[in-house]
XYZ file of C-alpha atoms in Angstrom:
787
model
C -34.976 108.132 128.987
C -35.717 111.570 127.332
C -35.318 114.553 129.827
C -36.590 117.649 128.851
C -35.440 120.897 130.652
C -37.033 124.482 130.542
C -36.095 127.846 132.048
C -39.559 128.959 134.320
C -39.361 131.832 136.679
C -42.179 131.030 138.816
C -41.128 132.733 141.640
C -41.028 136.253 140.309
C -44.452 137.469 140.349
C -45.083 136.206 143.947
C -41.674 137.638 145.110
C -42.023 141.110 143.415
C -41.581 143.637 145.969
C -40.434 141.469 148.365
C -37.394 143.302 150.635
C -34.096 142.079 151.746
C -33.107 139.789 148.768
C -35.933 137.494 148.758
C -36.630 137.805 145.146
C -33.268 137.054 144.349
C -33.726 133.642 146.757
C -36.778 132.748 145.226
C -36.210 132.252 141.598
C -36.191 129.083 140.177
C -33.560 128.600 137.790
C -35.214 125.747 135.904
C -37.679 122.965 136.042
C -36.857 119.321 134.631
C -39.987 117.472 133.474
C -40.343 113.494 133.030
C -42.739 113.343 130.116
C -43.963 110.031 130.332
C -46.234 111.328 132.973
C -49.668 111.981 131.330
C -50.715 114.640 133.326
C -47.618 116.927 133.006
C -47.048 118.345 129.567
C -43.288 119.805 129.480
C -44.678 122.613 126.597
C -47.122 123.915 128.477
C -45.973 123.497 132.163
C -47.874 126.701 133.759
C -51.504 125.727 133.251
C -50.848 122.656 135.039
C -50.048 123.947 138.125
C -53.542 125.314 138.858
C -55.194 122.465 136.874
C -53.928 119.463 139.072
C -55.544 118.781 142.525
C -52.439 119.391 144.258
C -48.742 119.083 144.695
C -46.749 116.732 146.911
C -42.942 117.859 147.577
C -40.000 116.636 148.651
C -37.023 118.839 149.605
C -33.328 118.420 149.403
C -30.397 118.101 147.105
C -30.689 114.140 146.640
C -26.926 113.775 146.066
C -26.377 109.898 144.833
C -30.253 109.256 144.724
C -29.556 106.297 147.537
C -31.930 103.911 149.147
C -32.761 106.435 151.940
C -33.651 108.917 149.244
C -35.569 106.575 147.049
C -37.614 105.624 150.101
C -38.810 109.212 150.629
C -39.633 109.472 146.689
C -41.325 106.440 146.737
C -43.474 107.512 149.380
C -44.306 110.879 148.085
C -45.535 109.093 144.573
C -47.354 106.452 146.596
C -48.911 109.179 148.724
C -49.246 111.361 145.846
C -50.867 108.600 143.583
C -53.699 108.242 146.268
C -54.582 111.733 146.133
C -54.074 112.906 142.335
C -51.095 115.207 143.145
C -47.728 115.931 141.332
C -44.941 114.174 142.970
C -42.357 117.105 142.557
C -39.017 117.630 144.193
C -37.298 120.872 145.110
C -33.536 121.091 144.886
C -30.618 123.133 144.330
C -28.241 123.771 141.577
C -25.327 123.168 143.886
C -24.586 121.268 146.931
C -23.622 123.472 150.063
C -20.060 122.954 150.994
C -19.053 122.517 154.753
C -15.459 121.225 155.267
C -15.075 119.030 157.841
C -11.687 117.067 158.991
C -11.764 113.612 157.715
C -14.828 113.394 155.787
C -14.874 112.729 152.261
C -16.264 115.646 150.015
C -17.076 115.822 146.450
C -20.353 115.045 144.545
C -21.747 111.212 143.908
C -23.403 112.340 140.681
C -23.306 115.083 138.178
C -26.611 116.917 137.650
C -27.520 114.703 134.806
C -27.320 111.711 136.431
C -29.267 113.032 139.599
C -32.178 114.312 137.354
C -32.262 111.149 135.156
C -32.203 108.793 138.823
C -35.324 111.189 139.822
C -37.147 111.016 136.922
C -36.952 107.287 136.142
C -38.009 106.447 140.228
C -41.164 108.583 138.711
C -40.902 112.325 139.946
C -43.047 114.396 137.670
C -41.023 117.844 138.314
C -37.621 118.572 139.717
C -37.552 122.604 140.829
C -34.079 123.457 140.419
C -33.536 126.290 142.475
C -29.955 128.499 142.382
C -28.306 128.327 145.991
C -26.952 131.982 146.746
C -26.327 133.789 149.851
C -29.778 135.057 150.154
C -31.492 132.009 149.946
C -28.566 130.371 152.645
C -30.011 133.520 155.372
C -33.818 132.625 154.792
C -35.222 130.970 158.006
C -36.946 127.975 157.383
C -40.595 129.729 157.765
C -39.558 132.317 154.998
C -38.302 129.799 152.460
C -41.653 127.806 152.563
C -44.001 130.981 152.809
C -41.909 133.325 150.487
C -40.613 130.724 148.053
C -42.241 127.409 147.928
C -45.870 127.837 148.612
C -46.388 131.011 146.447
C -45.332 129.088 143.226
C -46.959 125.576 144.013
C -50.298 124.242 145.735
C -48.800 121.985 147.915
C -50.709 119.655 149.940
C -48.125 117.112 151.190
C -44.372 117.322 152.119
C -42.350 114.175 152.927
C -39.049 114.042 154.694
C -36.629 112.295 156.291
C -36.353 111.682 159.924
C -32.952 113.966 160.243
C -33.964 116.476 157.740
C -32.858 120.203 158.617
C -33.073 123.406 156.563
C -33.321 127.327 157.191
C -30.669 129.501 158.176
C -28.034 127.280 160.112
C -30.123 124.695 159.625
C -32.659 126.058 162.173
C -35.549 124.214 161.253
C -36.499 120.251 161.624
C -38.860 118.085 161.753
C -40.968 119.328 164.751
C -40.924 122.807 163.265
C -41.848 121.536 159.861
C -44.976 119.580 161.540
C -46.159 122.518 163.456
C -45.998 124.569 160.173
C -47.599 121.836 158.274
C -50.493 122.175 160.663
C -50.891 125.674 160.393
C -51.050 125.548 156.633
C -53.268 122.406 156.579
C -50.370 120.609 154.614
C -50.115 116.516 155.340
C -46.424 115.897 156.387
C -45.080 112.390 155.917
C -42.082 111.716 158.058
C -39.568 108.613 156.867
C -37.818 106.561 159.139
C -34.080 105.789 158.291
C -33.221 103.101 155.870
C -30.868 100.278 157.759
C -29.125 97.666 155.939
C -27.000 95.770 158.063
C -25.395 97.695 160.677
C -25.385 100.838 158.139
C -27.890 103.380 158.371
C -27.951 104.809 154.804
C -26.267 108.539 154.304
C -24.400 110.003 151.380
C -21.701 110.778 153.625
C -21.237 107.093 154.206
C -21.429 106.194 150.271
C -18.565 108.736 149.637
C -16.128 107.331 152.178
C -17.253 103.679 150.861
C -16.044 105.029 147.229
C -13.164 106.818 148.185
C -11.916 103.219 150.111
C -12.833 101.098 147.061
C -15.647 99.537 148.858
C -17.843 99.277 145.962
C -19.946 96.668 147.084
C -20.958 98.454 150.271
C -21.483 101.653 148.112
C -24.035 99.919 145.650
C -25.897 98.348 148.552
C -26.486 101.942 150.097
C -27.042 103.451 147.073
C -29.129 101.026 145.271
C -27.118 101.236 142.159
C -23.897 101.322 141.061
C -21.488 104.138 141.070
C -21.070 105.700 137.245
C -18.400 107.543 135.431
C -20.073 109.309 132.426
C -18.674 111.127 129.353
C -17.761 111.641 125.963
C -15.437 109.215 124.393
C -12.292 110.929 123.183
C -9.653 110.220 121.169
C -6.662 108.063 122.616
C -3.059 106.943 121.460
C -4.532 103.966 120.346
C -1.737 102.038 122.391
C -4.925 99.692 123.564
C -5.777 99.235 119.957
C -1.751 98.135 119.386
C -2.003 95.869 122.069
C -5.095 93.784 121.214
C -7.264 95.515 123.615
C -9.458 98.545 122.416
C -10.275 100.973 124.877
C -13.557 103.956 125.110
C -11.594 106.993 126.969
C -13.493 109.587 128.779
C -11.874 112.633 130.985
C -12.755 112.336 134.686
C -14.313 115.302 136.510
C -12.209 115.288 139.374
C -14.246 117.183 141.588
C -16.643 113.934 141.986
C -15.981 111.688 144.774
C -13.541 108.858 143.063
C -12.910 105.185 143.741
C -8.884 104.300 144.448
C -7.014 104.379 140.920
C -7.142 100.766 139.552
C -8.702 98.291 137.621
C -12.127 97.244 137.859
C -15.040 95.003 136.516
C -17.317 97.289 134.756
C -20.706 97.606 132.596
C -21.023 100.301 130.022
C -23.765 101.616 128.628
C -24.088 103.144 125.281
C -26.732 103.579 122.680
C -29.227 101.711 124.640
C -27.051 98.607 125.267
C -25.038 97.361 128.026
C -21.956 95.657 127.963
C -19.462 93.678 129.821
C -16.247 95.489 130.332
C -13.101 96.107 132.312
C -11.749 99.653 133.117
C -8.961 101.210 134.285
C -9.258 104.846 136.343
C -6.008 106.473 136.304
C -3.150 108.355 134.757
C -1.669 105.544 133.002
C 2.220 105.872 134.168
C 3.118 103.056 131.941
C 2.295 104.666 128.330
C 2.459 108.247 129.648
C 4.489 109.669 132.291
C 3.699 113.089 132.048
C 0.040 112.938 131.850
C -1.706 114.668 134.604
C -5.318 114.397 133.925
C -7.381 111.603 135.486
C -8.742 109.195 132.642
C -11.365 106.345 132.565
C -10.040 103.677 129.860
C -12.862 101.174 129.221
C -12.472 97.817 127.139
C -15.615 95.958 126.103
C -16.099 92.340 125.968
C -17.881 90.845 123.148
C -18.191 93.879 120.828
C -16.034 95.624 118.220
C -17.911 99.200 117.990
C -16.877 102.454 117.351
C -17.421 104.337 120.043
C -15.507 108.036 119.007
C -17.628 110.901 120.003
C -20.548 108.631 121.721
C -21.680 109.576 125.365
C -21.100 106.254 127.627
C -22.081 105.695 131.137
C -19.706 103.301 132.946
C -20.781 101.517 135.843
C -17.995 100.354 138.063
C -18.761 97.126 140.127
C -15.802 95.705 141.476
C -12.354 97.039 142.444
C -9.699 94.198 141.041
C -6.317 95.539 140.975
C -4.825 98.788 141.886
C -2.885 101.109 139.831
C 0.223 100.138 138.750
C 3.562 100.884 136.500
C 4.627 98.478 134.157
C 8.540 97.983 132.702
C 7.459 98.005 129.195
C 4.407 97.515 126.972
C 4.774 93.322 126.550
C 4.591 93.079 130.625
C 1.518 95.683 130.351
C -0.392 93.518 127.586
C 0.531 90.287 129.463
C -1.161 91.954 132.525
C -4.577 93.396 130.558
C -4.796 89.978 129.177
C -5.001 88.261 132.499
C -7.090 91.105 133.895
C -9.637 90.243 130.990
C -9.920 86.535 131.334
C -10.739 87.173 135.038
C -13.344 89.399 134.425
C -15.018 88.197 131.857
C -16.083 85.145 133.729
C -19.260 85.384 135.549
C -18.957 85.819 139.231
C -21.091 86.477 142.320
C -20.470 90.243 142.119
C -22.190 90.469 138.609
C -24.568 87.885 139.344
C -27.351 90.681 139.681
C -30.382 91.397 137.236
C -29.640 94.644 135.290
C -31.061 96.131 132.175
C -29.320 95.152 129.215
C -30.529 96.705 126.125
C -33.419 98.752 125.156
C -35.215 98.160 121.626
C -37.960 100.692 120.852
C -40.026 100.076 123.994
C -39.214 96.616 124.881
C -36.931 96.292 127.372
C -34.419 92.981 128.207
C -33.153 92.494 131.903
C -30.282 90.015 132.010
C -29.154 88.292 135.418
C -26.027 86.436 134.138
C -24.837 83.334 135.800
C -23.072 80.256 135.046
C -24.262 78.534 138.023
C -27.278 76.225 136.469
C -27.857 73.948 133.649
C -31.035 75.439 132.920
C -31.466 78.861 131.516
C -34.804 80.595 131.828
C -36.567 83.455 129.814
C -39.854 85.618 131.150
C -41.492 87.390 128.044
C -43.779 89.610 130.272
C -46.725 91.893 128.444
C -48.378 94.093 131.118
C -51.896 96.075 130.562
C -54.342 96.855 132.868
C -56.601 94.456 134.348
C -60.021 94.476 133.382
C -62.949 92.419 132.810
C -62.053 91.572 129.070
C -58.539 90.932 130.124
C -59.457 86.916 129.541
C -59.249 87.852 126.043
C -55.278 88.464 126.235
C -54.651 85.496 128.465
C -56.350 83.238 125.898
C -54.815 84.832 123.029
C -51.239 84.145 124.621
C -52.354 80.213 125.317
C -53.445 80.053 121.456
C -49.879 81.452 120.493
C -47.971 79.019 122.509
C -49.753 75.791 121.389
C -49.191 75.967 118.028
C -47.400 78.436 115.627
C -47.122 78.788 111.760
C -43.954 76.466 111.835
C -45.498 73.795 113.878
C -49.359 74.048 112.878
C -50.244 71.197 115.106
C -50.018 70.796 118.995
C -48.074 67.202 118.815
C -45.404 68.891 115.997
C -44.813 71.955 118.509
C -44.296 69.509 121.443
C -42.182 67.172 119.259
C -39.529 69.919 118.684
C -39.441 71.038 122.176
C -38.529 67.534 123.168
C -35.684 67.851 120.452
C -34.594 70.689 122.105
C -33.577 68.128 124.880
C -36.921 68.879 126.692
C -37.461 72.509 126.437
C -40.641 74.137 127.447
C -42.611 77.333 126.021
C -46.148 77.599 127.719
C -48.343 81.083 128.284
C -49.047 81.801 132.211
C -50.393 84.773 133.805
C -50.543 86.978 136.937
C -51.833 90.230 138.536
C -50.079 92.775 140.271
C -52.774 95.113 141.627
C -54.780 96.669 138.606
C -52.057 95.537 136.206
C -52.359 92.181 134.397
C -49.399 90.342 133.427
C -49.241 87.560 130.974
C -46.446 86.328 129.685
C -44.449 83.474 128.026
C -42.264 81.425 129.880
C -39.183 79.701 128.263
C -36.938 76.975 129.980
C -33.981 75.114 128.342
C -30.631 73.856 128.528
C -28.223 76.424 128.193
C -26.046 74.344 126.109
C -25.280 70.693 125.341
C -22.138 68.517 125.197
C -22.437 68.682 121.450
C -21.915 72.232 121.461
C -25.776 73.010 120.599
C -27.918 75.844 122.338
C -31.172 74.687 123.049
C -32.194 77.558 125.240
C -31.102 80.457 122.335
C -32.862 78.205 120.129
C -36.210 77.575 122.081
C -36.229 81.717 122.852
C -36.080 82.338 118.898
C -39.082 80.542 118.939
C -40.779 81.497 121.756
C -40.500 85.378 119.913
C -41.930 84.077 116.811
C -45.061 82.767 118.016
C -45.774 86.152 118.500
C -45.501 87.380 115.653
C -46.673 84.176 113.268
C -49.775 82.624 114.599
C -51.091 79.534 113.124
C -54.034 80.260 110.437
C -56.369 79.125 108.706
C -56.538 78.932 104.818
C -58.397 82.510 104.920
C -55.929 84.128 106.771
C -57.979 83.968 110.161
C -56.933 82.291 113.767
C -58.201 79.000 113.437
C -61.910 77.859 115.422
C -60.269 74.379 116.900
C -57.391 75.634 118.413
C -59.000 79.044 119.999
C -62.355 76.506 120.993
C -59.273 74.159 123.065
C -57.651 77.108 124.688
C -60.557 78.560 126.088
C -62.432 75.574 127.544
C -58.711 74.926 128.570
C -59.346 78.349 130.508
C -62.855 77.386 131.374
C -61.761 74.025 133.144
C -58.929 75.852 135.122
C -61.590 78.258 136.287
C -64.008 75.776 136.998
C -60.872 74.050 139.113
C -60.108 76.561 140.944
C -63.411 77.699 142.585
C -64.318 74.385 143.179
C -61.373 74.284 145.680
C -63.349 75.873 148.484
C -60.026 77.923 150.290
C -59.738 79.606 146.623
C -63.482 80.006 146.552
C -63.469 81.740 150.023
C -60.439 83.912 149.077
C -62.054 85.346 146.164
C -65.114 86.379 147.877
C -62.982 87.969 150.945
C -61.307 89.863 148.202
C -64.591 91.086 146.525
C -66.007 92.038 150.041
C -62.666 94.084 150.732
C -62.215 95.908 147.156
C -65.872 95.927 146.188
C -66.493 97.542 142.696
C -62.715 97.330 141.851
C -60.157 95.267 139.656
C -57.951 94.351 142.718
C -60.185 91.468 143.575
C -60.293 89.997 139.752
C -58.677 87.174 138.639
C -55.589 87.639 136.564
C -57.442 86.375 133.478
C -60.451 88.718 134.486
C -64.268 88.220 134.165
C -65.611 84.702 133.859
C -68.971 85.637 132.288
C -66.750 87.655 129.762
C -64.665 84.188 129.081
C -67.576 82.301 128.745
C -69.181 84.616 126.229
C -65.648 84.912 124.697
C -65.432 84.732 120.870
C -62.216 84.133 118.567
C -62.988 87.582 117.201
C -62.457 89.111 120.589
C -59.098 87.206 120.975
C -57.640 88.337 117.568
C -58.803 91.807 118.606
C -56.861 91.351 122.208
C -53.946 89.700 120.055
C -53.649 93.129 118.264
C -54.042 95.432 121.226
C -51.222 93.440 123.053
C -48.651 93.818 120.188
C -49.453 97.453 119.846
C -50.279 98.766 123.506
C -48.719 96.443 126.364
C -45.730 97.293 127.998
C -42.779 94.232 127.225
C -40.037 93.223 129.255
C -37.796 90.359 128.657
C -36.386 89.116 131.658
C -33.221 86.462 131.161
C -31.231 84.184 133.598
C -28.591 82.257 132.323
C -25.046 82.434 130.840
C -23.631 85.336 128.591
C -24.173 83.951 125.179
C -23.313 85.492 122.000
C -25.830 82.943 120.129
C -28.407 84.508 122.535
C -27.363 87.710 121.711
C -27.668 87.189 118.085
C -31.222 85.766 118.461
C -32.336 89.322 120.669
C -30.724 91.543 117.700
C -32.381 89.481 115.202
C -35.916 89.171 116.444
C -36.577 92.540 118.989
C -36.042 95.468 116.286
C -39.148 92.964 114.331
C -41.059 92.880 117.458
C -40.657 96.682 118.384
C -42.123 97.992 115.119
C -45.677 96.541 116.646
C -45.035 97.794 120.185
C -45.237 101.238 119.780
C -48.018 102.815 121.779
C -47.661 100.741 125.574
C -50.584 102.250 127.697
C -48.880 101.031 131.074
C -46.120 102.723 132.567
C -44.863 100.446 135.587
C -43.858 103.285 138.337
C -43.856 101.519 141.874
C -46.369 103.765 143.993
C -47.882 105.066 140.669
C -48.847 102.074 139.177
C -49.863 99.539 140.042
C -52.216 102.024 141.806
C -52.109 102.544 145.510
C -55.607 101.429 146.958
C -56.725 100.789 150.812
C -59.208 98.003 151.647
C -62.742 99.694 150.877
C -65.215 97.139 152.434
C -65.318 96.394 156.126
C -67.233 94.172 158.370
C -68.067 90.544 159.420
C -69.137 88.233 156.910
C -70.599 84.732 156.372
C -71.865 82.509 153.665
C -73.067 78.677 153.723
C -71.785 76.217 151.179
C -71.265 72.694 150.289
C -67.388 71.987 152.068
C -66.032 69.939 154.753
C -64.235 72.718 156.983
C -65.187 75.963 157.769
C -63.048 78.809 156.026
C -61.665 81.808 157.772
C -60.020 84.969 156.024
C -59.361 87.864 158.449
C -57.676 91.033 156.376
C -55.803 93.204 158.645
C -54.498 96.414 156.954
C -51.525 98.871 157.954
C -50.356 102.103 157.184
C -47.469 101.140 155.153
C -46.742 102.297 151.444
C -46.292 99.169 149.544
C -43.249 100.700 148.037
C -41.665 100.981 151.312
C -38.659 99.009 152.490
C -40.526 98.629 155.734
C -42.483 96.272 153.796
C -39.583 94.149 154.791
C -40.471 94.508 158.549
C -44.007 93.429 157.583
C -42.832 90.306 155.925
C -40.703 89.626 159.192
C -43.900 90.319 161.109
C -45.689 87.835 158.890
C -43.069 85.166 159.543
C -43.427 85.518 163.257
C -47.403 85.555 163.858
C -48.304 82.799 161.036
C -45.753 81.996 158.868
C -45.036 78.248 159.631
C -45.974 75.768 161.880
C -44.205 77.386 164.544
C -45.707 80.685 164.067
C -47.893 82.241 167.006
C -51.176 81.796 165.554
C -50.952 77.978 164.577
C -49.654 77.317 168.089
C -52.198 79.588 169.557
C -55.472 78.133 167.592
C -54.924 74.831 166.410
C -51.933 73.757 168.996
C -53.305 74.861 171.948
C -56.916 75.269 171.148
C -57.540 72.549 168.550
C -59.760 74.590 166.503
C -58.203 74.909 163.413
C -56.704 71.973 160.711
C -54.629 74.728 159.197
C -53.921 78.548 159.701
C -51.193 80.709 158.469
C -51.185 84.231 157.393
C -49.573 86.085 153.946
C -49.176 89.326 152.809
C -51.323 90.201 149.555
C -48.829 91.383 146.711
C -49.149 95.339 146.048
C -51.104 96.017 149.559
C -49.775 96.056 152.994
C -52.217 93.991 154.081
C -51.757 90.854 156.264
C -54.236 88.037 155.376
C -55.097 85.127 157.911
C -56.398 82.300 156.221
C -57.991 79.371 158.187
C -59.469 76.046 158.237
C -61.823 75.934 161.201
C -63.865 73.113 162.733
C -67.333 74.238 161.727
C -69.232 75.929 164.507
C -65.751 77.094 166.101
C -65.598 80.442 163.675
C -66.757 83.032 166.207
C -64.077 81.601 169.364
C -61.608 81.276 166.550
C -62.105 85.064 165.787
C -62.216 85.852 169.442
C -58.743 83.724 170.265
C -57.395 86.123 167.346
C -58.551 89.579 168.407
C -57.415 88.882 171.927
C -53.855 87.742 170.817
C -53.367 90.889 168.297
C -54.369 93.080 171.700
C -51.830 91.315 173.552
C -49.047 91.572 171.279
C -49.893 95.334 171.037
C -49.900 96.099 174.769
C -47.223 93.233 175.666
C -45.016 92.982 172.685
C -43.815 90.013 170.662
C -41.986 87.190 172.079
C -38.379 87.730 171.717
C -37.722 83.955 170.787
C -40.213 83.810 168.060
C -38.794 86.856 166.537
C -35.451 85.517 166.641
C -36.603 82.134 165.199
C -38.498 83.838 162.524
C -35.664 86.404 161.464
C -33.102 83.680 161.151
C -35.822 81.433 158.799
C -36.438 84.239 156.697
C -32.541 85.180 156.343
C -32.148 81.686 155.379
C -35.137 81.857 152.615
C -33.821 84.797 150.921
C -30.019 83.469 150.843
C -31.328 79.823 149.728
C -32.789 81.348 146.593
C -29.261 81.694 145.156
C -29.743 78.027 144.405
C -33.059 77.965 143.148
C -33.079 79.539 139.861
C -36.665 80.188 138.979
C -37.587 81.586 142.358
C -34.294 83.882 141.826
C -35.588 84.969 138.611
C -38.950 85.854 139.996
C -37.355 87.367 143.242
C -35.511 89.924 140.989
C -38.654 90.668 138.498
C -40.550 91.631 141.841
C -37.613 93.754 142.732
C -37.454 95.910 139.799
C -41.505 96.480 140.056
C -40.865 97.631 143.585
C -38.120 99.814 142.698
C -35.948 98.227 145.553
C -33.011 96.666 143.600
C -32.028 94.411 146.456
C -29.968 91.690 146.234
C -30.814 88.455 148.201
C -27.857 89.043 150.582
C -29.084 92.518 151.368
C -32.410 91.911 151.714
C -31.389 89.340 154.489
C -28.999 91.899 156.087
C -32.322 94.379 156.249
C -34.050 91.829 158.001
C -31.242 91.356 160.627
C -31.386 94.961 161.292
C -35.197 95.124 161.852
C -35.398 95.892 165.844
C -37.980 94.132 168.278
C -39.373 97.633 169.080
C -40.061 98.564 165.317
C -41.766 95.103 164.694
C -43.765 95.904 167.802
C -44.740 99.129 167.018
C -45.744 97.748 163.501
C -47.819 94.688 165.558
C -49.758 97.695 167.232
C -50.516 99.045 164.061
C -52.471 96.349 162.224
C -56.029 97.168 161.848
C -58.861 94.406 161.818
C -60.684 95.273 158.459
C -62.773 92.448 156.932
C -63.603 88.864 158.200
C -65.277 86.126 156.001
C -66.577 82.867 157.126
C -67.403 79.902 154.711
C -69.569 77.417 156.581
C -70.708 74.120 155.955
C -74.584 74.053 155.212
C -77.023 72.942 158.297
C -77.644 69.372 156.423
C -73.943 68.222 156.144
C -73.481 69.113 160.005
C -73.450 65.114 161.059
C -71.064 64.505 158.412
C -68.579 67.193 159.493
C -68.405 66.180 163.199
C -67.396 62.770 161.683
C -64.758 64.027 159.608
C -63.613 66.425 162.284
C -63.499 63.984 164.885
C -61.034 61.633 162.349
C -58.697 64.419 161.959
C -58.479 65.002 165.618
């Protein structure tokens, strides 16, 4: 990611003539921009201040940009996305140093790493202020009124629950709340993020790193501890021993883990390589060396890195630093360390960005625990009525290819690849259409062949070499078939009354919005779709879609070769993506617009009832995990509260359950109800909600739901398709939580926290689809049989 730095002294005019050193304190030394944000242009910063709708601001140093910081920043970006504000950060060039006995000191990140993380999360601008004695002497009020507000049209401030600032840290949340009310500024105070028994703080992460507990540090940070630098010339002893290394000098003012050997991941030139690293002073080869060095040996690649900037992520501490009697002993030990480090293990089983080629990102989840490997080639475009053309285009491309121009030929070839599968699929993420090609195949057979690498290669070729007619156009017969399949699928969905009722509920809740639209767009557009429309959608997808490839499977040289050959060719086409997935900004945040109670009649056996209960939680917030737990308590399964109330105690429903709308903080109740009992069911639900608000939730029900939810996340480890989908959603949410970490957060949710959340539930929309009157006798008979 490119970061542009520009010096901009915005505060000078505002502080001119101010006494007692405020002018010095008010100087902004630089502003860092993220050019990916379309409404902020680095080359013309000043005019944008007056042009934007306002500014949302986070204040702080953000060392480590850990999970607590990320919660703040995601909330900022979400709230700014709703109002059209610019999501900005005001920070400082140095961290005030407070020496306390027993406290680990040192920075978690370099300035460049900190700015990169802020930008990658979605921050538009970062204002870096010189931390001077004059600034330290300012009260909280003076800092805001004389430094910040004269420079920025602040409409929103987001801070943490323990935020303090101003001279002697005299101002906190209470003072800031009073100030915000007086100046008509919206204030959001974000509660702590707790993982297991740990509340996330920079100090805890520093302590974990210093102790060598990189797993805990990564869990609290949401990323792995990273050392960066330019590769320098070494004495080439590693090369002589058969283990060439890239060496960088280490800034010893940073907090550092113990000297020793580490499993690592090394990033250079848009690629991530599995590696093994040594942090220390190399006592065996240079007794006189005093400066600290990081030596990294990259697996599966022989590349000259001298002079290159590399980033080395330390994932796991393996062995403390030790001195060997001679080079032969050192070589033997290195060989053993490498043999251990290169094997996939539980620590390394985590999705990471493996490579970037042009605008194509490849994410890898390395594991050797499954026979099948899987890939998702995902195309993200704005969801609109015309999106049906994209879905049909992908189905066409995976039905026949230039190499296999008939469907039976392609199927035969896939069968020869040990029943590999390649097919198109689609879903929506808020206002984003996600169409994808799914690839599933055996990773390797006993005879040594690699079906998965071959299947992935074929899938990538499908995109560039469609089956054409003799005139060079798309084939009408294939188009007609895939279009009819799409129409049949749509008709089947609408014929299923629960789906039809759900679609109507979404249209009522989100009128005139794509949020109520199917993932394939508008049905009328699909009916009128022509082959010219599909060809045009294909060209748009090639040039304008955001493309991400997700792979679960064993690290493999054949797979690397396929990607190395095909991706540069693909990258020539995907040159102008129009969608940037930034949690909180895209998918765009939205609230339920339609409110009320609605009823329709239709030909169905049982009534359908859907209720939407809204909350104020940003869909990006890690607190959405608490809402997921509440979902389990209220209607997650046959032991849930509303199932017991509505079906078991009152016999009003044959099914009733709850779910959470993706990319919304909305709890949905869905039920199949005995005709004529709709009003009674709604009354019971309203009374239950009120009772939970007033008396709280049953402790036993919460404990049972916690256990069930924790087990479900842990069982993901044995379900590869679900595990891959889980990590994709983690990346899209910005959480970056391993399943076991997710489970720990569930465990840490308190009963009062859950009860407070239940009290926030707001009944917004209910919709009933009831049988027509002439079907009443038939329904009564059917209901009697069900009872």
